[in-house]
Amino acid sequence: MNTSLQVTISSRELFQKIIENCTLEQLNRVPDGFKNNIIWNIGHIVVTQQLLAYKLSGLAMMVTDEMVAKYQKGTIPHGTVSKDEVEAIKSLLFTTITKTQEDLDNGLFQNYTEYTVSTANFTLRSVEDAMQFTNFHEGIHLGVILQIKKFV
């Protein structure tokens, strides 16, 4: 497995522990001063990885259009996420990365549409760039989650 994806798996293990150690109420609560909640941040990192790796490569994503609409950049939580949806997000933490590794190994990523990320004003030019950026992006959201946890 490539190093970027190994780092992603380590990161995702932290997100999994957060899900397992929070109640559904804690996952859904948006504390005063925040725009989102813990589960939105976790859904967001899953969706972002899929958009950056798969959509920009012209490949089918493992997340639904509804999930993208709910968790993509610029969205905020609306309503309460159910236990079933939390479990689906938790599962996607790892199935998406396992599939990405398989697809990398099988040479599926042939094309890539360059994309400049607003977070770091950096241009992604390949799926490898996308996977490296994913780790940076997930670190930002882990920090946000750790701040939210202080208030839930």
mmCIF file with all atom_site columns, C-alpha atoms in Angstrom:
data_model
loop_
_atom_site.group_PDB
_atom_site.id
_atom_site.type_symbol
_atom_site.label_atom_id
_atom_site.label_alt_id
_atom_site.label_comp_id
_atom_site.label_asym_id
_atom_site.label_entity_id
_atom_site.label_seq_id
_atom_site.pdbx_PDB_ins_code
_atom_site.Cartn_x
_atom_site.Cartn_y
_atom_site.Cartn_z
_atom_site.occupancy
_atom_site.B_iso_or_equiv
_atom_site.pdbx_formal_charge
_atom_site.auth_seq_id
_atom_site.auth_comp_id
_atom_site.auth_asym_id
_atom_site.auth_atom_id
_atom_site.pdbx_PDB_model_num
ATOM 1   C CA . MET A 1 1   ? 0.000   0.000  0.000   1.00 0.00 ? 1   MET A CA 1
ATOM 2   C CA . ASN A 1 2   ? 1.342   3.429  -0.811  1.00 0.00 ? 2   ASN A CA 1
ATOM 3   C CA . THR A 1 3   ? 2.429   5.698  2.028   1.00 0.00 ? 3   THR A CA 1
ATOM 4   C CA . SER A 1 4   ? -0.259  8.350  1.460   1.00 0.00 ? 4   SER A CA 1
ATOM 5   C CA . LEU A 1 5   ? -2.996  5.757  1.820   1.00 0.00 ? 5   LEU A CA 1
ATOM 6   C CA . GLN A 1 6   ? -1.346  4.255  4.903   1.00 0.00 ? 6   GLN A CA 1
ATOM 7   C CA . VAL A 1 7   ? -1.427  7.707  6.490   1.00 0.00 ? 7   VAL A CA 1
ATOM 8   C CA . THR A 1 8   ? -5.074  8.080  5.448   1.00 0.00 ? 8   THR A CA 1
ATOM 9   C CA . ILE A 1 9   ? -5.966  4.776  7.101   1.00 0.00 ? 9   ILE A CA 1
ATOM 10  C CA . SER A 1 10  ? -4.271  5.895  10.327  1.00 0.00 ? 10  SER A CA 1
ATOM 11  C CA . SER A 1 11  ? -6.235  9.140  10.174  1.00 0.00 ? 11  SER A CA 1
ATOM 12  C CA . ARG A 1 12  ? -9.471  7.298  9.489   1.00 0.00 ? 12  ARG A CA 1
ATOM 13  C CA . GLU A 1 13  ? -8.873  5.056  12.510  1.00 0.00 ? 13  GLU A CA 1
ATOM 14  C CA . LEU A 1 14  ? -8.940  8.217  14.639  1.00 0.00 ? 14  LEU A CA 1
ATOM 15  C CA . PHE A 1 15  ? -12.233 9.274  13.046  1.00 0.00 ? 15  PHE A CA 1
ATOM 16  C CA . GLN A 1 16  ? -13.658 5.799  13.678  1.00 0.00 ? 16  GLN A CA 1
ATOM 17  C CA . LYS A 1 17  ? -12.724 6.016  17.381  1.00 0.00 ? 17  LYS A CA 1
ATOM 18  C CA . ILE A 1 18  ? -14.398 9.411  17.603  1.00 0.00 ? 18  ILE A CA 1
ATOM 19  C CA . ILE A 1 19  ? -17.613 7.977  16.156  1.00 0.00 ? 19  ILE A CA 1
ATOM 20  C CA . GLU A 1 20  ? -17.478 5.016  18.535  1.00 0.00 ? 20  GLU A CA 1
ATOM 21  C CA . ASN A 1 21  ? -16.832 7.199  21.594  1.00 0.00 ? 21  ASN A CA 1
ATOM 22  C CA . CYS A 1 22  ? -19.560 9.772  20.967  1.00 0.00 ? 22  CYS A CA 1
ATOM 23  C CA . THR A 1 23  ? -23.296 9.458  21.376  1.00 0.00 ? 23  THR A CA 1
ATOM 24  C CA . LEU A 1 24  ? -25.566 10.135 18.425  1.00 0.00 ? 24  LEU A CA 1
ATOM 25  C CA . GLU A 1 25  ? -26.536 13.391 20.139  1.00 0.00 ? 25  GLU A CA 1
ATOM 26  C CA . GLN A 1 26  ? -22.886 14.435 20.474  1.00 0.00 ? 26  GLN A CA 1
ATOM 27  C CA . LEU A 1 27  ? -22.180 13.588 16.825  1.00 0.00 ? 27  LEU A CA 1
ATOM 28  C CA . ASN A 1 28  ? -25.111 15.758 15.696  1.00 0.00 ? 28  ASN A CA 1
ATOM 29  C CA . ARG A 1 29  ? -24.722 18.743 18.039  1.00 0.00 ? 29  ARG A CA 1
ATOM 30  C CA . VAL A 1 30  ? -23.493 22.014 16.514  1.00 0.00 ? 30  VAL A CA 1
ATOM 31  C CA . PRO A 1 31  ? -21.988 23.998 19.390  1.00 0.00 ? 31  PRO A CA 1
ATOM 32  C CA . ASP A 1 32  ? -22.371 27.764 19.569  1.00 0.00 ? 32  ASP A CA 1
ATOM 33  C CA . GLY A 1 33  ? -19.743 29.425 17.420  1.00 0.00 ? 33  GLY A CA 1
ATOM 34  C CA . PHE A 1 34  ? -19.431 26.475 15.007  1.00 0.00 ? 34  PHE A CA 1
ATOM 35  C CA . LYS A 1 35  ? -21.029 25.951 11.582  1.00 0.00 ? 35  LYS A CA 1
ATOM 36  C CA . ASN A 1 36  ? -21.055 22.172 11.682  1.00 0.00 ? 36  ASN A CA 1
ATOM 37  C CA . ASN A 1 37  ? -20.870 19.105 13.890  1.00 0.00 ? 37  ASN A CA 1
ATOM 38  C CA . ILE A 1 38  ? -18.665 16.054 14.323  1.00 0.00 ? 38  ILE A CA 1
ATOM 39  C CA . ILE A 1 39  ? -20.525 13.779 11.926  1.00 0.00 ? 39  ILE A CA 1
ATOM 40  C CA . TRP A 1 40  ? -20.680 16.464 9.216   1.00 0.00 ? 40  TRP A CA 1
ATOM 41  C CA . ASN A 1 41  ? -16.887 16.788 9.390   1.00 0.00 ? 41  ASN A CA 1
ATOM 42  C CA . ILE A 1 42  ? -16.450 13.035 9.056   1.00 0.00 ? 42  ILE A CA 1
ATOM 43  C CA . GLY A 1 43  ? -18.942 12.772 6.183   1.00 0.00 ? 43  GLY A CA 1
ATOM 44  C CA . HIS A 1 44  ? -17.167 15.718 4.573   1.00 0.00 ? 44  HIS A CA 1
ATOM 45  C CA . ILE A 1 45  ? -13.736 14.072 4.584   1.00 0.00 ? 45  ILE A CA 1
ATOM 46  C CA . VAL A 1 46  ? -15.170 10.931 2.980   1.00 0.00 ? 46  VAL A CA 1
ATOM 47  C CA . VAL A 1 47  ? -16.933 12.932 0.258   1.00 0.00 ? 47  VAL A CA 1
ATOM 48  C CA . THR A 1 48  ? -13.929 15.167 -0.380  1.00 0.00 ? 48  THR A CA 1
ATOM 49  C CA . GLN A 1 49  ? -11.586 12.211 -0.919  1.00 0.00 ? 49  GLN A CA 1
ATOM 50  C CA . GLN A 1 50  ? -14.023 10.749 -3.410  1.00 0.00 ? 50  GLN A CA 1
ATOM 51  C CA . LEU A 1 51  ? -14.454 14.033 -5.278  1.00 0.00 ? 51  LEU A CA 1
ATOM 52  C CA . LEU A 1 52  ? -10.732 14.750 -5.462  1.00 0.00 ? 52  LEU A CA 1
ATOM 53  C CA . ALA A 1 53  ? -9.615  11.233 -6.379  1.00 0.00 ? 53  ALA A CA 1
ATOM 54  C CA . TYR A 1 54  ? -12.495 9.834  -8.409  1.00 0.00 ? 54  TYR A CA 1
ATOM 55  C CA . LYS A 1 55  ? -14.601 12.648 -9.817  1.00 0.00 ? 55  LYS A CA 1
ATOM 56  C CA . LEU A 1 56  ? -11.569 14.619 -10.986 1.00 0.00 ? 56  LEU A CA 1
ATOM 57  C CA . SER A 1 57  ? -10.293 11.401 -12.592 1.00 0.00 ? 57  SER A CA 1
ATOM 58  C CA . GLY A 1 58  ? -13.587 10.890 -14.414 1.00 0.00 ? 58  GLY A CA 1
ATOM 59  C CA . LEU A 1 59  ? -14.361 7.714  -12.450 1.00 0.00 ? 59  LEU A CA 1
ATOM 60  C CA . ALA A 1 60  ? -17.471 6.630  -10.544 1.00 0.00 ? 60  ALA A CA 1
ATOM 61  C CA . MET A 1 61  ? -17.459 7.512  -6.861  1.00 0.00 ? 61  MET A CA 1
ATOM 62  C CA . MET A 1 62  ? -18.463 5.219  -4.003  1.00 0.00 ? 62  MET A CA 1
ATOM 63  C CA . VAL A 1 63  ? -20.640 7.936  -2.459  1.00 0.00 ? 63  VAL A CA 1
ATOM 64  C CA . THR A 1 64  ? -24.087 8.929  -3.679  1.00 0.00 ? 64  THR A CA 1
ATOM 65  C CA . ASP A 1 65  ? -24.994 12.269 -5.216  1.00 0.00 ? 65  ASP A CA 1
ATOM 66  C CA . GLU A 1 66  ? -27.178 12.852 -2.135  1.00 0.00 ? 66  GLU A CA 1
ATOM 67  C CA . MET A 1 67  ? -24.199 12.341 0.146   1.00 0.00 ? 67  MET A CA 1
ATOM 68  C CA . VAL A 1 68  ? -22.111 14.732 -1.951  1.00 0.00 ? 68  VAL A CA 1
ATOM 69  C CA . ALA A 1 69  ? -24.889 17.338 -1.783  1.00 0.00 ? 69  ALA A CA 1
ATOM 70  C CA . LYS A 1 70  ? -25.063 16.953 1.990   1.00 0.00 ? 70  LYS A CA 1
ATOM 71  C CA . TYR A 1 71  ? -21.339 16.938 2.862   1.00 0.00 ? 71  TYR A CA 1
ATOM 72  C CA . GLN A 1 72  ? -19.451 18.753 0.110   1.00 0.00 ? 72  GLN A CA 1
ATOM 73  C CA . LYS A 1 73  ? -17.522 21.958 0.700   1.00 0.00 ? 73  LYS A CA 1
ATOM 74  C CA . GLY A 1 74  ? -19.793 24.872 1.502   1.00 0.00 ? 74  GLY A CA 1
ATOM 75  C CA . THR A 1 75  ? -22.595 22.829 3.067   1.00 0.00 ? 75  THR A CA 1
ATOM 76  C CA . ILE A 1 76  ? -23.772 22.808 6.662   1.00 0.00 ? 76  ILE A CA 1
ATOM 77  C CA . PRO A 1 77  ? -25.761 20.198 8.591   1.00 0.00 ? 77  PRO A CA 1
ATOM 78  C CA . HIS A 1 78  ? -29.522 20.257 8.154   1.00 0.00 ? 78  HIS A CA 1
ATOM 79  C CA . GLY A 1 79  ? -31.431 18.034 10.541  1.00 0.00 ? 79  GLY A CA 1
ATOM 80  C CA . THR A 1 80  ? -30.190 15.091 12.531  1.00 0.00 ? 80  THR A CA 1
ATOM 81  C CA . VAL A 1 81  ? -28.104 12.288 11.070  1.00 0.00 ? 81  VAL A CA 1
ATOM 82  C CA . SER A 1 82  ? -29.567 8.877  11.948  1.00 0.00 ? 82  SER A CA 1
ATOM 83  C CA . LYS A 1 83  ? -27.698 5.981  13.540  1.00 0.00 ? 83  LYS A CA 1
ATOM 84  C CA . ASP A 1 84  ? -27.901 4.125  10.194  1.00 0.00 ? 84  ASP A CA 1
ATOM 85  C CA . GLU A 1 85  ? -26.304 7.033  8.341   1.00 0.00 ? 85  GLU A CA 1
ATOM 86  C CA . VAL A 1 86  ? -23.559 7.259  10.967  1.00 0.00 ? 86  VAL A CA 1
ATOM 87  C CA . GLU A 1 87  ? -22.851 3.555  10.443  1.00 0.00 ? 87  GLU A CA 1
ATOM 88  C CA . ALA A 1 88  ? -22.757 4.053  6.666   1.00 0.00 ? 88  ALA A CA 1
ATOM 89  C CA . ILE A 1 89  ? -20.267 6.903  7.015   1.00 0.00 ? 89  ILE A CA 1
ATOM 90  C CA . LYS A 1 90  ? -18.189 4.815  9.425   1.00 0.00 ? 90  LYS A CA 1
ATOM 91  C CA . SER A 1 91  ? -18.066 1.981  6.888   1.00 0.00 ? 91  SER A CA 1
ATOM 92  C CA . LEU A 1 92  ? -17.103 4.348  4.066   1.00 0.00 ? 92  LEU A CA 1
ATOM 93  C CA . LEU A 1 93  ? -14.105 5.553  6.077   1.00 0.00 ? 93  LEU A CA 1
ATOM 94  C CA . PHE A 1 94  ? -12.304 2.356  5.099   1.00 0.00 ? 94  PHE A CA 1
ATOM 95  C CA . THR A 1 95  ? -14.090 0.882  2.090   1.00 0.00 ? 95  THR A CA 1
ATOM 96  C CA . THR A 1 96  ? -13.323 3.992  0.066   1.00 0.00 ? 96  THR A CA 1
ATOM 97  C CA . ILE A 1 97  ? -9.612  3.808  0.849   1.00 0.00 ? 97  ILE A CA 1
ATOM 98  C CA . THR A 1 98  ? -9.379  0.056  0.201   1.00 0.00 ? 98  THR A CA 1
ATOM 99  C CA . LYS A 1 99  ? -11.082 0.612  -3.174  1.00 0.00 ? 99  LYS A CA 1
ATOM 100 C CA . THR A 1 100 ? -8.769  3.517  -3.964  1.00 0.00 ? 100 THR A CA 1
ATOM 101 C CA . GLN A 1 101 ? -5.742  1.316  -3.346  1.00 0.00 ? 101 GLN A CA 1
ATOM 102 C CA . GLU A 1 102 ? -7.192  -1.453 -5.546  1.00 0.00 ? 102 GLU A CA 1
ATOM 103 C CA . ASP A 1 103 ? -7.931  1.034  -8.306  1.00 0.00 ? 103 ASP A CA 1
ATOM 104 C CA . LEU A 1 104 ? -4.436  2.508  -8.067  1.00 0.00 ? 104 LEU A CA 1
ATOM 105 C CA . ASP A 1 105 ? -2.938  -0.990 -8.230  1.00 0.00 ? 105 ASP A CA 1
ATOM 106 C CA . ASN A 1 106 ? -5.094  -1.768 -11.282 1.00 0.00 ? 106 ASN A CA 1
ATOM 107 C CA . GLY A 1 107 ? -4.112  1.434  -13.093 1.00 0.00 ? 107 GLY A CA 1
ATOM 108 C CA . LEU A 1 108 ? -7.642  2.868  -13.236 1.00 0.00 ? 108 LEU A CA 1
ATOM 109 C CA . PHE A 1 109 ? -6.531  6.450  -12.642 1.00 0.00 ? 109 PHE A CA 1
ATOM 110 C CA . GLN A 1 110 ? -5.456  7.443  -16.160 1.00 0.00 ? 110 GLN A CA 1
ATOM 111 C CA . ASN A 1 111 ? -6.782  11.007 -16.422 1.00 0.00 ? 111 ASN A CA 1
ATOM 112 C CA . TYR A 1 112 ? -6.996  13.876 -13.979 1.00 0.00 ? 112 TYR A CA 1
ATOM 113 C CA . THR A 1 113 ? -8.602  17.294 -14.234 1.00 0.00 ? 113 THR A CA 1
ATOM 114 C CA . GLU A 1 114 ? -6.371  19.797 -12.455 1.00 0.00 ? 114 GLU A CA 1
ATOM 115 C CA . TYR A 1 115 ? -7.997  21.462 -9.481  1.00 0.00 ? 115 TYR A CA 1
ATOM 116 C CA . THR A 1 116 ? -6.765  24.261 -7.233  1.00 0.00 ? 116 THR A CA 1
ATOM 117 C CA . VAL A 1 117 ? -7.810  23.712 -3.637  1.00 0.00 ? 117 VAL A CA 1
ATOM 118 C CA . SER A 1 118 ? -8.905  26.821 -1.782  1.00 0.00 ? 118 SER A CA 1
ATOM 119 C CA . THR A 1 119 ? -7.572  25.593 1.564   1.00 0.00 ? 119 THR A CA 1
ATOM 120 C CA . ALA A 1 120 ? -3.938  25.788 0.538   1.00 0.00 ? 120 ALA A CA 1
ATOM 121 C CA . ASN A 1 121 ? -4.067  27.542 -2.863  1.00 0.00 ? 121 ASN A CA 1
ATOM 122 C CA . PHE A 1 122 ? -2.346  24.470 -4.277  1.00 0.00 ? 122 PHE A CA 1
ATOM 123 C CA . THR A 1 123 ? -3.084  22.848 -7.618  1.00 0.00 ? 123 THR A CA 1
ATOM 124 C CA . LEU A 1 124 ? -3.690  19.099 -7.674  1.00 0.00 ? 124 LEU A CA 1
ATOM 125 C CA . ARG A 1 125 ? -2.435  17.608 -10.940 1.00 0.00 ? 125 ARG A CA 1
ATOM 126 C CA . SER A 1 126 ? -2.796  13.878 -10.299 1.00 0.00 ? 126 SER A CA 1
ATOM 127 C CA . VAL A 1 127 ? -4.570  11.360 -8.104  1.00 0.00 ? 127 VAL A CA 1
ATOM 128 C CA . GLU A 1 128 ? -1.325  11.065 -6.131  1.00 0.00 ? 128 GLU A CA 1
ATOM 129 C CA . ASP A 1 129 ? -1.486  14.804 -5.409  1.00 0.00 ? 129 ASP A CA 1
ATOM 130 C CA . ALA A 1 130 ? -5.118  14.349 -4.393  1.00 0.00 ? 130 ALA A CA 1
ATOM 131 C CA . MET A 1 131 ? -4.257  11.599 -1.928  1.00 0.00 ? 131 MET A CA 1
ATOM 132 C CA . GLN A 1 132 ? -1.481  13.644 -0.367  1.00 0.00 ? 132 GLN A CA 1
ATOM 133 C CA . PHE A 1 133 ? -3.790  16.640 -0.055  1.00 0.00 ? 133 PHE A CA 1
ATOM 134 C CA . THR A 1 134 ? -6.465  14.381 1.465   1.00 0.00 ? 134 THR A CA 1
ATOM 135 C CA . ASN A 1 135 ? -4.176  13.790 4.448   1.00 0.00 ? 135 ASN A CA 1
ATOM 136 C CA . PHE A 1 136 ? -3.638  17.520 4.970   1.00 0.00 ? 136 PHE A CA 1
ATOM 137 C CA . HIS A 1 137 ? -7.378  18.153 4.619   1.00 0.00 ? 137 HIS A CA 1
ATOM 138 C CA . GLU A 1 138 ? -8.308  15.393 7.058   1.00 0.00 ? 138 GLU A CA 1
ATOM 139 C CA . GLY A 1 139 ? -5.841  16.809 9.592   1.00 0.00 ? 139 GLY A CA 1
ATOM 140 C CA . ILE A 1 140 ? -7.635  20.156 9.447   1.00 0.00 ? 140 ILE A CA 1
ATOM 141 C CA . HIS A 1 141 ? -10.992 18.483 10.077  1.00 0.00 ? 141 HIS A CA 1
ATOM 142 C CA . LEU A 1 142 ? -9.591  16.344 12.884  1.00 0.00 ? 142 LEU A CA 1
ATOM 143 C CA . GLY A 1 143 ? -8.533  19.585 14.579  1.00 0.00 ? 143 GLY A CA 1
ATOM 144 C CA . VAL A 1 144 ? -12.015 21.042 14.132  1.00 0.00 ? 144 VAL A CA 1
ATOM 145 C CA . ILE A 1 145 ? -13.591 17.877 15.571  1.00 0.00 ? 145 ILE A CA 1
ATOM 146 C CA . LEU A 1 146 ? -11.301 17.974 18.599  1.00 0.00 ? 146 LEU A CA 1
ATOM 147 C CA . GLN A 1 147 ? -12.422 21.560 19.215  1.00 0.00 ? 147 GLN A CA 1
ATOM 148 C CA . ILE A 1 148 ? -16.107 20.629 18.836  1.00 0.00 ? 148 ILE A CA 1
ATOM 149 C CA . LYS A 1 149 ? -15.667 17.715 21.269  1.00 0.00 ? 149 LYS A CA 1
ATOM 150 C CA . LYS A 1 150 ? -14.808 20.207 24.019  1.00 0.00 ? 150 LYS A CA 1
ATOM 151 C CA . PHE A 1 151 ? -18.328 21.621 23.763  1.00 0.00 ? 151 PHE A CA 1
ATOM 152 C CA . VAL A 1 152 ? -20.488 18.546 23.243  1.00 0.00 ? 152 VAL A CA 1
#
